[in-house]
PDB file of C-alpha atoms in Angstrom:
ATOM      1  CA  MET A 194      -3.488  45.816  16.891  1.00  0.00           C
ATOM      2  CA  LYS A 195      -2.841  42.181  16.038  1.00  0.00           C
ATOM      3  CA  THR A 196      -4.999  39.501  14.426  1.00  0.00           C
ATOM      4  CA  HIS A 197      -4.819  35.891  15.518  1.00  0.00           C
ATOM      5  CA  ASN A 198      -6.942  33.019  14.161  1.00  0.00           C
ATOM      6  CA  GLY A 199      -9.890  35.223  13.236  1.00  0.00           C
ATOM      7  CA  TYR A 200      -9.834  37.461  16.317  1.00  0.00           C
ATOM      8  CA  ILE A 201      -8.363  40.929  16.779  1.00  0.00           C
ATOM      9  CA  ILE A 202      -6.321  41.821  19.856  1.00  0.00           C
ATOM     10  CA  LYS A 203      -6.453  45.565  20.443  1.00  0.00           C
ATOM     11  CA  MET A 204      -5.814  48.128  23.170  1.00  0.00           C
ATOM     12  CA  TYR A 205      -8.636  48.714  25.631  1.00  0.00           C
ATOM     13  CA  ASN A 206      -9.856  52.304  25.147  1.00  0.00           C
ATOM     14  CA  LYS A 207     -10.112  53.176  28.849  1.00  0.00           C
ATOM     15  CA  SER A 208      -6.711  51.728  29.768  1.00  0.00           C
ATOM     16  CA  PRO A 209      -4.192  51.530  26.909  1.00  0.00           C
ATOM     17  CA  SER A 210      -1.928  49.195  28.899  1.00  0.00           C
ATOM     18  CA  LEU A 211      -4.590  46.466  28.674  1.00  0.00           C
ATOM     19  CA  LYS A 212      -5.691  44.434  25.645  1.00  0.00           C
ATOM     20  CA  VAL A 213      -9.107  43.054  24.674  1.00  0.00           C
ATOM     21  CA  ILE A 214     -10.201  40.542  22.052  1.00  0.00           C
ATOM     22  CA  VAL A 215     -12.746  41.505  19.387  1.00  0.00           C
ATOM     23  CA  THR A 216     -14.013  39.721  16.277  1.00  0.00           C
ATOM     24  CA  GLU A 217     -13.001  40.512  12.729  1.00  0.00           C
ATOM     25  CA  GLY A 218     -15.857  42.157  10.858  1.00  0.00           C
ATOM     26  CA  LYS A 219     -19.074  43.563  12.270  1.00  0.00           C
ATOM     27  CA  GLY A 220     -21.577  42.076  14.674  1.00  0.00           C
ATOM     28  CA  GLY A 221     -19.580  39.098  15.892  1.00  0.00           C
ATOM     29  CA  LYS A 222     -20.169  37.902  19.442  1.00  0.00           C
ATOM     30  CA  ILE A 223     -17.148  37.362  21.662  1.00  0.00           C
ATOM     31  CA  PRO A 224     -17.357  34.036  23.527  1.00  0.00           C
ATOM     32  CA  ASN A 225     -17.439  34.309  27.325  1.00  0.00           C
ATOM     33  CA  ASP A 226     -14.041  32.578  27.468  1.00  0.00           C
ATOM     34  CA  LEU A 227     -12.480  35.550  25.634  1.00  0.00           C
ATOM     35  CA  THR A 228     -14.175  38.539  27.302  1.00  0.00           C
ATOM     36  CA  GLY A 229     -11.384  39.320  29.768  1.00  0.00           C
ATOM     37  CA  MET A 230      -8.618  41.899  29.622  1.00  0.00           C
ATOM     38  CA  TYR A 231      -5.015  40.945  28.984  1.00  0.00           C
ATOM     39  CA  THR A 232      -1.678  42.551  29.785  1.00  0.00           C
ATOM     40  CA  THR A 233       0.086  41.178  26.687  1.00  0.00           C
ATOM     41  CA  ASP A 234      -0.804  40.041  23.178  1.00  0.00           C
ATOM     42  CA  LYS A 235       0.785  36.662  23.941  1.00  0.00           C
ATOM     43  CA  LEU A 236      -1.606  35.965  26.832  1.00  0.00           C
ATOM     44  CA  ALA A 237      -4.581  36.843  24.640  1.00  0.00           C
ATOM     45  CA  MET A 238      -3.295  34.551  21.863  1.00  0.00           C
ATOM     46  CA  VAL A 239      -2.933  31.681  24.355  1.00  0.00           C
ATOM     47  CA  ASP A 240      -6.576  32.091  25.428  1.00  0.00           C
ATOM     48  CA  ILE A 241      -7.739  32.262  21.793  1.00  0.00           C
ATOM     49  CA  ASP A 242      -5.868  29.031  21.042  1.00  0.00           C
ATOM     50  CA  LYS A 243      -7.278  27.317  24.161  1.00  0.00           C
ATOM     51  CA  TYR A 244     -10.800  28.398  23.213  1.00  0.00           C
ATOM     52  CA  LEU A 245     -10.446  27.141  19.638  1.00  0.00           C
ATOM     53  CA  ASP A 246      -8.998  23.821  20.845  1.00  0.00           C
ATOM     54  CA  LYS A 247     -11.872  23.434  23.321  1.00  0.00           C
ATOM     55  CA  LYS A 248     -14.589  24.113  20.761  1.00  0.00           C
ATOM     56  CA  GLY A 249     -12.841  22.058  18.087  1.00  0.00           C
ATOM     57  CA  GLY A 250     -12.389  25.002  15.737  1.00  0.00           C
ATOM     58  CA  LYS A 251      -9.675  25.525  13.194  1.00  0.00           C
ATOM     59  CA  ARG A 252      -6.463  26.907  14.576  1.00  0.00           C
ATOM     60  CA  ASP A 253      -3.747  28.175  12.279  1.00  0.00           C
ATOM     61  CA  LYS A 254      -0.429  28.858  14.026  1.00  0.00           C
ATOM     62  CA  ALA A 255       0.805  30.742  10.968  1.00  0.00           C
ATOM     63  CA  LYS A 256      -2.201  33.073  10.940  1.00  0.00           C
ATOM     64  CA  THR A 257      -1.007  35.857  13.220  1.00  0.00           C
ATOM     65  CA  ASN A 258      -0.601  39.315  11.743  1.00  0.00           C
ATOM     66  CA  ASN A 259       0.609  42.584  13.179  1.00  0.00           C
ATOM     67  CA  THR A 260      -1.467  45.479  11.926  1.00  0.00           C
ATOM     68  CA  ALA A 261       0.180  48.413  13.646  1.00  0.00           C
ATOM     69  CA  LYS A 262      -1.434  51.776  13.083  1.00  0.00           C
TER      70      LYS A 262
END
């Protein structure tokens, strides 16, 4: 599991080789731009960055954390 700019990238339960993006905390809605499945963390991070650039949100390149369990 990895966090990137306020979103969590985690393994998809039904297929551990795929990744999905979820929000930090409870009850957050995932934007339609981020509802896909990804083969790597890097691809998910690229889409998160593109989404934040598009909506004009804050993007912090230094804010990426590995939270391996």
